[in-house]
Each structure stands twice: as C-alpha cells, then as structure tokens.
mmCIF file of C-alpha atoms and ligand atoms in Angstrom:
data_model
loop_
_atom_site.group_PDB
_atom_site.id
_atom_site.type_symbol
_atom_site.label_atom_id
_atom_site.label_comp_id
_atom_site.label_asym_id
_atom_site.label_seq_id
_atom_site.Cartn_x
_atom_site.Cartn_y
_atom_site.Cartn_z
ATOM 1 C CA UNK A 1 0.000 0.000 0.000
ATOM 2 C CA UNK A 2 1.950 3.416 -0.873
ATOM 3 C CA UNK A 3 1.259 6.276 2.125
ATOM 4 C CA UNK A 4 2.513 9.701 2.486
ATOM 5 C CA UNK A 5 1.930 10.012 5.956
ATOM 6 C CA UNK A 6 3.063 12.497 8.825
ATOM 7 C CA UNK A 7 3.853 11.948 12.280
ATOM 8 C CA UNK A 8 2.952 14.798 14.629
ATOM 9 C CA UNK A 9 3.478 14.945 18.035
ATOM 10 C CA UNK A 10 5.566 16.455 21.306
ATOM 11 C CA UNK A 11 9.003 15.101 21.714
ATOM 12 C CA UNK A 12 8.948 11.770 23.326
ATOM 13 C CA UNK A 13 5.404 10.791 21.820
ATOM 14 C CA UNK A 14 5.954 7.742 20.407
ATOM 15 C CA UNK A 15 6.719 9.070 16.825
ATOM 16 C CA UNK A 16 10.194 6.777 16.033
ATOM 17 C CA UNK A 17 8.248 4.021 17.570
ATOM 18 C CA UNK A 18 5.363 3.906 15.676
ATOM 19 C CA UNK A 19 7.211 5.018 12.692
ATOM 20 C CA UNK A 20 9.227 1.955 12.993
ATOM 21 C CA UNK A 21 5.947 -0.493 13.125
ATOM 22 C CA UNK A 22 4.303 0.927 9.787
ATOM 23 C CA UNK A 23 7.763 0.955 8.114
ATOM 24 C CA UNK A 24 7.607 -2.782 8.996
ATOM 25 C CA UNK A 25 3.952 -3.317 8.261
ATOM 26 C CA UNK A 26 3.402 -1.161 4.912
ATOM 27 C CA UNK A 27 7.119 -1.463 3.799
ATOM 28 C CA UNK A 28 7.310 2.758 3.625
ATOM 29 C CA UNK A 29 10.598 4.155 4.600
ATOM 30 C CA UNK A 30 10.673 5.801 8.140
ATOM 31 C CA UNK A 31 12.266 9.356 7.357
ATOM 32 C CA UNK A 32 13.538 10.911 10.462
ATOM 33 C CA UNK A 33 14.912 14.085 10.341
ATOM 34 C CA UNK A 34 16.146 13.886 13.974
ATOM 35 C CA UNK A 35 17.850 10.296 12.741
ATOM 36 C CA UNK A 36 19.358 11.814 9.913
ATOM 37 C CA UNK A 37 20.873 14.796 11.350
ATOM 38 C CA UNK A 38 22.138 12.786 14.269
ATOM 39 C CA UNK A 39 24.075 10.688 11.369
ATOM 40 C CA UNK A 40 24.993 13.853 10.054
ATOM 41 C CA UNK A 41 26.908 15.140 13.505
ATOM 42 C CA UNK A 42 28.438 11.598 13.445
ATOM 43 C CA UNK A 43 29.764 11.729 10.333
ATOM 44 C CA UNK A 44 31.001 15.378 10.681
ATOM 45 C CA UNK A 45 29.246 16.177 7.552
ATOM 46 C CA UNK A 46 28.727 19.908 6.228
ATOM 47 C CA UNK A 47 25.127 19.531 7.040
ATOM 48 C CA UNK A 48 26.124 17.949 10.685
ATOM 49 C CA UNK A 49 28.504 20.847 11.078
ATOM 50 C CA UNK A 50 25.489 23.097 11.003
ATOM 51 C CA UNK A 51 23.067 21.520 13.027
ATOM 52 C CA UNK A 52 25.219 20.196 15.973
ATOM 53 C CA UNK A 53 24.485 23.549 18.389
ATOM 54 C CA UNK A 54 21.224 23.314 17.512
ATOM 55 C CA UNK A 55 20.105 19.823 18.095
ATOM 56 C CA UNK A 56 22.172 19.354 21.085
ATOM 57 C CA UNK A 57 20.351 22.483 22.843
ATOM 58 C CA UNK A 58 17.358 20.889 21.348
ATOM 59 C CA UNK A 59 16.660 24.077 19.066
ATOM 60 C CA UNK A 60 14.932 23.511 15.195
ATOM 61 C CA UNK A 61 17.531 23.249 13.263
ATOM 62 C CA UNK A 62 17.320 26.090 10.389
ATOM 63 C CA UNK A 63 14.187 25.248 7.858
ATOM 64 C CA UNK A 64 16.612 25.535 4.931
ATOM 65 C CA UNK A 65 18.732 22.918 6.306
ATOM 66 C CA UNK A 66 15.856 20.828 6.664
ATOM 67 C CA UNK A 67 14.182 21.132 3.748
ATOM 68 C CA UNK A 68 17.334 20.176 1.588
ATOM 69 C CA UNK A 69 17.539 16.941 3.686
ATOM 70 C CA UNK A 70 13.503 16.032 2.784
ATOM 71 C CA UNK A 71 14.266 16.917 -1.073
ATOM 72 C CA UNK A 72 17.076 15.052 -1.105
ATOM 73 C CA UNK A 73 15.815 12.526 0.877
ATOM 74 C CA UNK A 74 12.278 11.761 -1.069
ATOM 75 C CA UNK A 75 13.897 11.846 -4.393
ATOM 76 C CA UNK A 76 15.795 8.349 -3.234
ATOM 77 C CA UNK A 77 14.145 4.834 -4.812
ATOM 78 C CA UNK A 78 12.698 3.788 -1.880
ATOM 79 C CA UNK A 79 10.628 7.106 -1.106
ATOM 80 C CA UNK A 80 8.696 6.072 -4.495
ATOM 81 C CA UNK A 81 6.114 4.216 -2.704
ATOM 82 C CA UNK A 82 5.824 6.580 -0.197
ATOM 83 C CA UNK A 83 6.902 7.334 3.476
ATOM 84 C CA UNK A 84 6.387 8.479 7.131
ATOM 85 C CA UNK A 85 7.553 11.797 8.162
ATOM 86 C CA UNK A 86 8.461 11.465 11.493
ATOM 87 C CA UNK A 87 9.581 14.952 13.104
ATOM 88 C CA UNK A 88 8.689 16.731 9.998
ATOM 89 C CA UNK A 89 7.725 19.391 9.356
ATOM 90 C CA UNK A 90 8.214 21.282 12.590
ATOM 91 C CA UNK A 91 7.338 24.560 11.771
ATOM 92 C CA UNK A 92 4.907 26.483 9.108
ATOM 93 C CA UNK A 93 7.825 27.413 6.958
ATOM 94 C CA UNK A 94 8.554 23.803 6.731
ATOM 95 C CA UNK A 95 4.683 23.083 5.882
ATOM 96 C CA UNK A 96 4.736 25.339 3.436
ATOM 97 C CA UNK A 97 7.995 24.257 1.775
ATOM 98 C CA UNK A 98 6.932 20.715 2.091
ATOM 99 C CA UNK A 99 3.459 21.939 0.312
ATOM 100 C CA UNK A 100 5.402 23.342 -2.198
ATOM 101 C CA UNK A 101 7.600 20.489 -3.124
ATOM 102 C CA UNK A 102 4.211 17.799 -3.302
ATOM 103 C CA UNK A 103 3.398 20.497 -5.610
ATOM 104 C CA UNK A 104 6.269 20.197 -7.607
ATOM 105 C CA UNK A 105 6.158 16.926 -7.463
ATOM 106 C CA UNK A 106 3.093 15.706 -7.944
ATOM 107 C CA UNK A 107 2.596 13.878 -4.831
ATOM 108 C CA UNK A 108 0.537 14.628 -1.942
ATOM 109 C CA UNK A 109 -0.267 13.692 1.875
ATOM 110 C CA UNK A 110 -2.654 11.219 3.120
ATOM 111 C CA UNK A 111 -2.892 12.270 6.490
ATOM 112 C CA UNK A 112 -1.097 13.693 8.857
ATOM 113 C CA UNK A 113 -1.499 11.566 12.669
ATOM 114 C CA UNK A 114 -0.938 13.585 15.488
ATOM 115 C CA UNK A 115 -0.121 11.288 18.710
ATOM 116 C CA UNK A 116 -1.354 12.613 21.502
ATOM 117 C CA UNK A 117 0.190 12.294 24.940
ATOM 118 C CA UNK A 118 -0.137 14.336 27.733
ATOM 119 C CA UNK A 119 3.054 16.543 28.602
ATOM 120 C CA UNK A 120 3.605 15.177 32.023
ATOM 121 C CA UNK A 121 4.084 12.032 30.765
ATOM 122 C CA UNK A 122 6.859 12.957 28.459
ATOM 123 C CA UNK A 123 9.369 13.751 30.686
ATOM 124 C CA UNK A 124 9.533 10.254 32.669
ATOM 125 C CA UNK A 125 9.420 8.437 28.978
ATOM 126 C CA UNK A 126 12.435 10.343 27.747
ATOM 127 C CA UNK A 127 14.450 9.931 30.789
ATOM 128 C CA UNK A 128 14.416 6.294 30.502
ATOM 129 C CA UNK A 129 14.513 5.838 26.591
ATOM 130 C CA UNK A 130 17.811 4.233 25.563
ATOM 131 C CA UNK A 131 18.245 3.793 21.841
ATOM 132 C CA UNK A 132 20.920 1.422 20.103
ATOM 133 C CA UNK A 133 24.114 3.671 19.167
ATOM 134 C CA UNK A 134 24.294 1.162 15.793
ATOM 135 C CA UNK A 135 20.920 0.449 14.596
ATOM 136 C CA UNK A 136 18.879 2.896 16.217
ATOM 137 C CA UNK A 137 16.430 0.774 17.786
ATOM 138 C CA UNK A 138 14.651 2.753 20.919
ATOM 139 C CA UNK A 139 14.213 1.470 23.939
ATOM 140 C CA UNK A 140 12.750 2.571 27.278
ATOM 141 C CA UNK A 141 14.366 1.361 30.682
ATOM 142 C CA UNK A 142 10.240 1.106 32.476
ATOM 143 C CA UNK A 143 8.006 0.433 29.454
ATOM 144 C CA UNK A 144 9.874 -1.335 26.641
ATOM 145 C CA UNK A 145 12.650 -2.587 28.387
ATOM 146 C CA UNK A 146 15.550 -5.022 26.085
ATOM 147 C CA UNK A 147 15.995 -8.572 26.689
ATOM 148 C CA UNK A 148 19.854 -8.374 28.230
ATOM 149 C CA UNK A 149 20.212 -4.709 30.550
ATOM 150 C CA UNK A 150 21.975 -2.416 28.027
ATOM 151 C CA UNK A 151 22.089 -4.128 24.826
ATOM 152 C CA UNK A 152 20.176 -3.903 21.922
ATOM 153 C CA UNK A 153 17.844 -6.775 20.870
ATOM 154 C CA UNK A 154 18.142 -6.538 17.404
ATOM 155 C CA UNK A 155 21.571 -6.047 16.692
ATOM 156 C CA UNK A 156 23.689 -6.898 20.058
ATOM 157 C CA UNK A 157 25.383 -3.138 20.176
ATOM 158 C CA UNK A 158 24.726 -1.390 23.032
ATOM 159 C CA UNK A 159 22.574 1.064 24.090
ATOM 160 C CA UNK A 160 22.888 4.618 25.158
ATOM 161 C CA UNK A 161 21.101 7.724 26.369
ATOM 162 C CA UNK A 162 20.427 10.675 24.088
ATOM 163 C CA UNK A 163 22.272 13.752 25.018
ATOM 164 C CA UNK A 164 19.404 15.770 24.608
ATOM 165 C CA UNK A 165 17.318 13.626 26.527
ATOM 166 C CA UNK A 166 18.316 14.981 29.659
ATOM 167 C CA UNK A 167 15.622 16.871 31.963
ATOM 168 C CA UNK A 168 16.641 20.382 31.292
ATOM 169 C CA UNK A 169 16.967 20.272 27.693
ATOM 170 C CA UNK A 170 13.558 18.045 27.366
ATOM 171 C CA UNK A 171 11.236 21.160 28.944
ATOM 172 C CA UNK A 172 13.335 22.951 26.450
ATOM 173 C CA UNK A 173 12.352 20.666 23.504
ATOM 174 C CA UNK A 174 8.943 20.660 24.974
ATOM 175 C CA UNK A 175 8.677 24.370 25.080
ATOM 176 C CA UNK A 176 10.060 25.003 21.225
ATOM 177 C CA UNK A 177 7.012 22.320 20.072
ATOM 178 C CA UNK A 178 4.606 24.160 21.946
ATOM 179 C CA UNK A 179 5.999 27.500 19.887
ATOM 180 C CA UNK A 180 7.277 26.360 16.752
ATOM 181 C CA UNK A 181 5.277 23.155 15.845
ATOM 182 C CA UNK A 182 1.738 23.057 17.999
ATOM 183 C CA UNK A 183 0.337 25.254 15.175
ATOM 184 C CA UNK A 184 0.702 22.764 12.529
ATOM 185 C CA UNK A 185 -2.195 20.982 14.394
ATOM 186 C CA UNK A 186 -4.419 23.655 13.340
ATOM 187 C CA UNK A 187 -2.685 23.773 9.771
ATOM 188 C CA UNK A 188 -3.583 20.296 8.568
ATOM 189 C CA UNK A 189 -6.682 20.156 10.906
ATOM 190 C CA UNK A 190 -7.864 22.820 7.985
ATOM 191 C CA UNK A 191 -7.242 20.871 5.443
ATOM 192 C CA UNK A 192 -9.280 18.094 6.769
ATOM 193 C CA UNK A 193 -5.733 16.017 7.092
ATOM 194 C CA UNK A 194 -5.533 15.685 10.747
ATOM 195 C CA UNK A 195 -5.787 12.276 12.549
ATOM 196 C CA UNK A 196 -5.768 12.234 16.651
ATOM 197 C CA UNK A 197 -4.023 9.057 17.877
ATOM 198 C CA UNK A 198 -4.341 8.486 21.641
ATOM 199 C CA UNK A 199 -1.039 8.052 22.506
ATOM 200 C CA UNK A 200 -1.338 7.581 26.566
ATOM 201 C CA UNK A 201 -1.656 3.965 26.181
ATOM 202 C CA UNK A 202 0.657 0.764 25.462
ATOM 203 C CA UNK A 203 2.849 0.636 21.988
ATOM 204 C CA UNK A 204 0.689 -2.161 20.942
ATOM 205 C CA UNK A 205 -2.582 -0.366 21.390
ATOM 206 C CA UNK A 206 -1.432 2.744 19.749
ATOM 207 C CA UNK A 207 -0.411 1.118 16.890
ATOM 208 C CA UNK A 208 -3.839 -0.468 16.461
ATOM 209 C CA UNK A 209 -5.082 3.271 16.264
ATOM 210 C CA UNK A 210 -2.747 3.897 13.978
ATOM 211 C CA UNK A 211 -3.770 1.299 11.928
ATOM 212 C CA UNK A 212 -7.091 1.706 12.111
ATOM 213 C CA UNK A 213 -6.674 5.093 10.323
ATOM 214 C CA UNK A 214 -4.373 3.945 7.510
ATOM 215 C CA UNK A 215 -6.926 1.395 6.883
ATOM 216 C CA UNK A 216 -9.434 3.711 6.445
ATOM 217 C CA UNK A 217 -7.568 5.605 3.513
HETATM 218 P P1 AP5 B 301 13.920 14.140 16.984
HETATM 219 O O1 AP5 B 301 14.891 13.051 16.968
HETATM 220 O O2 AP5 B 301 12.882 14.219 15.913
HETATM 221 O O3 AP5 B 301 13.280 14.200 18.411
HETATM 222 P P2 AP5 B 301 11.777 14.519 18.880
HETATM 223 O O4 AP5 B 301 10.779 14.978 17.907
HETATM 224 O O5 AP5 B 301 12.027 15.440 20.021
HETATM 225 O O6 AP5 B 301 11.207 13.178 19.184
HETATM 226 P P3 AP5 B 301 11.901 12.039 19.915
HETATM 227 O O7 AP5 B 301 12.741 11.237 18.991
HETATM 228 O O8 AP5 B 301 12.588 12.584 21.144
HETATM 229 O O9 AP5 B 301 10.655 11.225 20.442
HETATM 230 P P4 AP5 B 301 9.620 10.302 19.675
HETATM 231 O O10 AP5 B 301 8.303 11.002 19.571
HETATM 232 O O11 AP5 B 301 10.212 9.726 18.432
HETATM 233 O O12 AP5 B 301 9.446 9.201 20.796
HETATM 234 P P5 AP5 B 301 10.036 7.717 20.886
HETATM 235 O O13 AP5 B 301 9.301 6.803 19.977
HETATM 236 O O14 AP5 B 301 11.534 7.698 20.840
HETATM 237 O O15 AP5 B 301 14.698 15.561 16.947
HETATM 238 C C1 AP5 B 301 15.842 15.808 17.748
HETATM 239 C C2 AP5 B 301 16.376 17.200 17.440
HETATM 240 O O16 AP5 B 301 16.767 17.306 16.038
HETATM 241 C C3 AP5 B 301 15.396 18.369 17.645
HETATM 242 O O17 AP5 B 301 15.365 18.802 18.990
HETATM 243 C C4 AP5 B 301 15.962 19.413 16.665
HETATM 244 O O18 AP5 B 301 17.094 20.060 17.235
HETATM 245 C C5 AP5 B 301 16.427 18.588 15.500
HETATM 246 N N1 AP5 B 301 15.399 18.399 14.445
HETATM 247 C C6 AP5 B 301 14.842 17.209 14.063
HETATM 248 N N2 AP5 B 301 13.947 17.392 13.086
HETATM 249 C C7 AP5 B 301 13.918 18.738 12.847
HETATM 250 C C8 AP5 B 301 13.163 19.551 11.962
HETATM 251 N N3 AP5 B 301 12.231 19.017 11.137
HETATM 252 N N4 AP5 B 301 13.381 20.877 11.986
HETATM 253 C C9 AP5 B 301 14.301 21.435 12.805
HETATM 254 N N5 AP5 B 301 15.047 20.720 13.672
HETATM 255 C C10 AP5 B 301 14.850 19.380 13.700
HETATM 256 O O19 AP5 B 301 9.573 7.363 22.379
HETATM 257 C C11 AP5 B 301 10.117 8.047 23.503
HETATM 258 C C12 AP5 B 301 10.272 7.042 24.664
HETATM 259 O O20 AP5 B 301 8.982 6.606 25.086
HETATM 260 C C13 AP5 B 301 11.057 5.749 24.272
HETATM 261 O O21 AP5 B 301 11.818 5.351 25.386
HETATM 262 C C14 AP5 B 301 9.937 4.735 23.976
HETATM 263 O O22 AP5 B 301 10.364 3.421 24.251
HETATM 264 C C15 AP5 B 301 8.839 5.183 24.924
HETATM 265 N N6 AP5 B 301 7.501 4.956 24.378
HETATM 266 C C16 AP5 B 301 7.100 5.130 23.085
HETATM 267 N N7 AP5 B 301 5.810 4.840 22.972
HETATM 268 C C17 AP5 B 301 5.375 4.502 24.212
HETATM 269 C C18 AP5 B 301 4.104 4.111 24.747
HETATM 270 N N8 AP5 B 301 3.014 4.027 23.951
HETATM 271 N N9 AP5 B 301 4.013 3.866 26.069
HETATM 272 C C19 AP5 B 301 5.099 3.967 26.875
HETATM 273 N N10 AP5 B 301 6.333 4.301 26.444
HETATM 274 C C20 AP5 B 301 6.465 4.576 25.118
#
C-alpha cells in the first residue's frame, strides 16, 4: 500500500516508535529528520557541522537545512512508494515548503497523525529511553525494556542515552514544540488532514489506532 503520511506529536510521543511499526507493516521508509541529522553530527558532515548547536540544545535546526535533507531525501528509490515523516515538518515554513515540493512533485499527503500524549508524561518516557548507538532501535528502561540490561535486541550493540534527553533540555524541547510546531495541528486540521491518535496507552494499542486510520484511507 503506498502512504505519504506524517507523524505529529511532542518530543517523546511515540513518533520513532510507531514510525518503525508501519515501516515494517506497509514497507514505507521511516524518514527521520532527527535520525538523519544525528548521522549527520556523526559523520562530521557539512550539514552535521550546522546543526550540531542546535540539536544538542534541542533548538529547530534552520528550515533551509531541513528542507534540503527532505528533497534530497524523497527523491531516493525507496521514497517512491511513499513514506512516514516522522519529526517533519516542525514549523509552518517547513509546511509550506513541504506543500510546495508535493506540488512540484506531484505527490501529496494522506494524512497527517498527530499522537497525543499528555506533557507530564513525556518527561519520565524520555528519561528512561535508551536507543541502540548502531541500529537505532529505541528502547525505554520502564516500558519497553531489552531482553539483556543495556544491549540492543536486534543487533547486540549497546545502548545509550540521548544527550538531549536529559531533563533540562527536554522542557526545552517541549517548550520550542509548543511554539514552533503546535500550530501545525491547526494547519492540517484545515485541510481536513488531521488524525488524533491516543497516545497515553501501550505501543501495541497505539499502533492499532494507527492502523485503524491507515486502513481507512
Ligand atoms: P527528533 O529526533 O525528531 O526528536 P523529537 O521529535 O524530540 O522526538 P523524539 O525522537 O525525542 O521522540 P519520539 O516522539 O520519536 O518518541 P520515541 O518513539 O523515541 O529531533 C531531535 C532534534 O533534532 C530536535 O530537537 C531538533 O534540534 C532537531 N530536528 C529534528 N527534526 C527537525 C526539523 N524538522 N526541523 C528542525 N530541527 C529538527 O519514544 C520516547 C520514549 O517513550 C522511548 O523510550 C519509547 O520506548 C517510549 N515509548 C514510546 N511509545 C510509548 C508508549 N506508547 N508507552 C510507553 N512508552 C512509550
């Protein structure tokens, strides 16, 4: 089935997780911009270079940045069939450009899902998320803990803590959504695109919301 689909939703939703369960259902790439500028510092790329301060203070990232990386990114093979946005866009210059380039393209959006949990849970989940330094598998140390303490199901590398996942720069995170990316509710809530996904409940059961709306499409 090909979707063009965007996850919305504070940091710490649930977005990479869910993301990673329709990849593996629908067979859509998962395009994370937070993943791919994290690869980006790694590598000490041009583009890394420029978002470093930014992602480590948990700051956007300039929209011009961005918007290269999704151009470049849905031109790729794989993006033919579609994809999930996860963490894009994260800002109305961002919606706009990302309006701009379905026009240029020819494609367009399905829906966009907004996952819905309440901010006092957020902290608490991203305190205790540990994600897979090789593979990128997430993890939480309560709620979706691994099989062996510390190492990664999947792939047997081991895990470690975001740097921006620590208290002080997750209100920080919280407060630039609330700013910067909130309003896009509103914008594809307009546009009769807008999905609300309980996300205050188990993985499994938010991915049966989840795909109770894609199978409505
Ligand atoms: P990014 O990597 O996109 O971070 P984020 O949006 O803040 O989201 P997270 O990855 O923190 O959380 P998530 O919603 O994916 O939750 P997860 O599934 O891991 O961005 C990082 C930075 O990059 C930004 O701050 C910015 O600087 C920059 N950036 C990225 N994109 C940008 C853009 N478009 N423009 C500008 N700058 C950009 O889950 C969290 C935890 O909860 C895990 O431990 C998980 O196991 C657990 N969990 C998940 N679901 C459940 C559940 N249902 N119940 C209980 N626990 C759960």
């Amino acid at each position: 089935m090909a979707i063009r689909i965007i996850l919305l939703g504070a940091p710490g939703s649930g977005k990479g997780t869910q993301s990673a369960r329709i990849q593996e259902a629908y067979g859509v790439p998962q395009i994370s911009t937070g993943d791919m500028l994290r690869a980006a510092i790694a590598e000490g790329s041009a583009v890394g270079k420029k978002a470093e301060s930014f992602v480590k203070s948990g700051a956007l990232v300039p929209d011009d940045v961005i918007l290269d990386l999704i151009r470049d990114r849905v031109a790729k093979p794989d993006a033919a069939k579609g994809f999930i946005f996860d963490g894009f866009p994260r800002s109305l210059p961002q919606a706009e450009g990302l309006d701009r380039l379905f026009t240029e393209t020819g494609m367009s959006l399905d829906r966009a899902l907004l996952i819905d949990v309440p901010y006092e849970r957020i902290l608490a989940r991203m305190t205790s998320r540990r994600v897979c330094g090789n593979c990128g598998a997430v993890y939480n140390v309560i709620t979706q803990p691994p099989q062996k303490d510390g190492v990664c199901d999947r792939c047997g590398s081991a895990l470690v803590q975001r740097e921006d996942d620590t208290v002080e720069t997750v209100r920080h995170r919280l407060d630039v959504y609330e700013a910067n990316t909130a309003p896009l509710i509103e914008y594809y809530r307009k546009r009769d695109l807008l999905s609300v996904v309980p996300g205050d409940a188990g993985v499994d059961q938010v991915f049966r919301s989840v795909q109770e709306i894609l199978g409505a499409l």
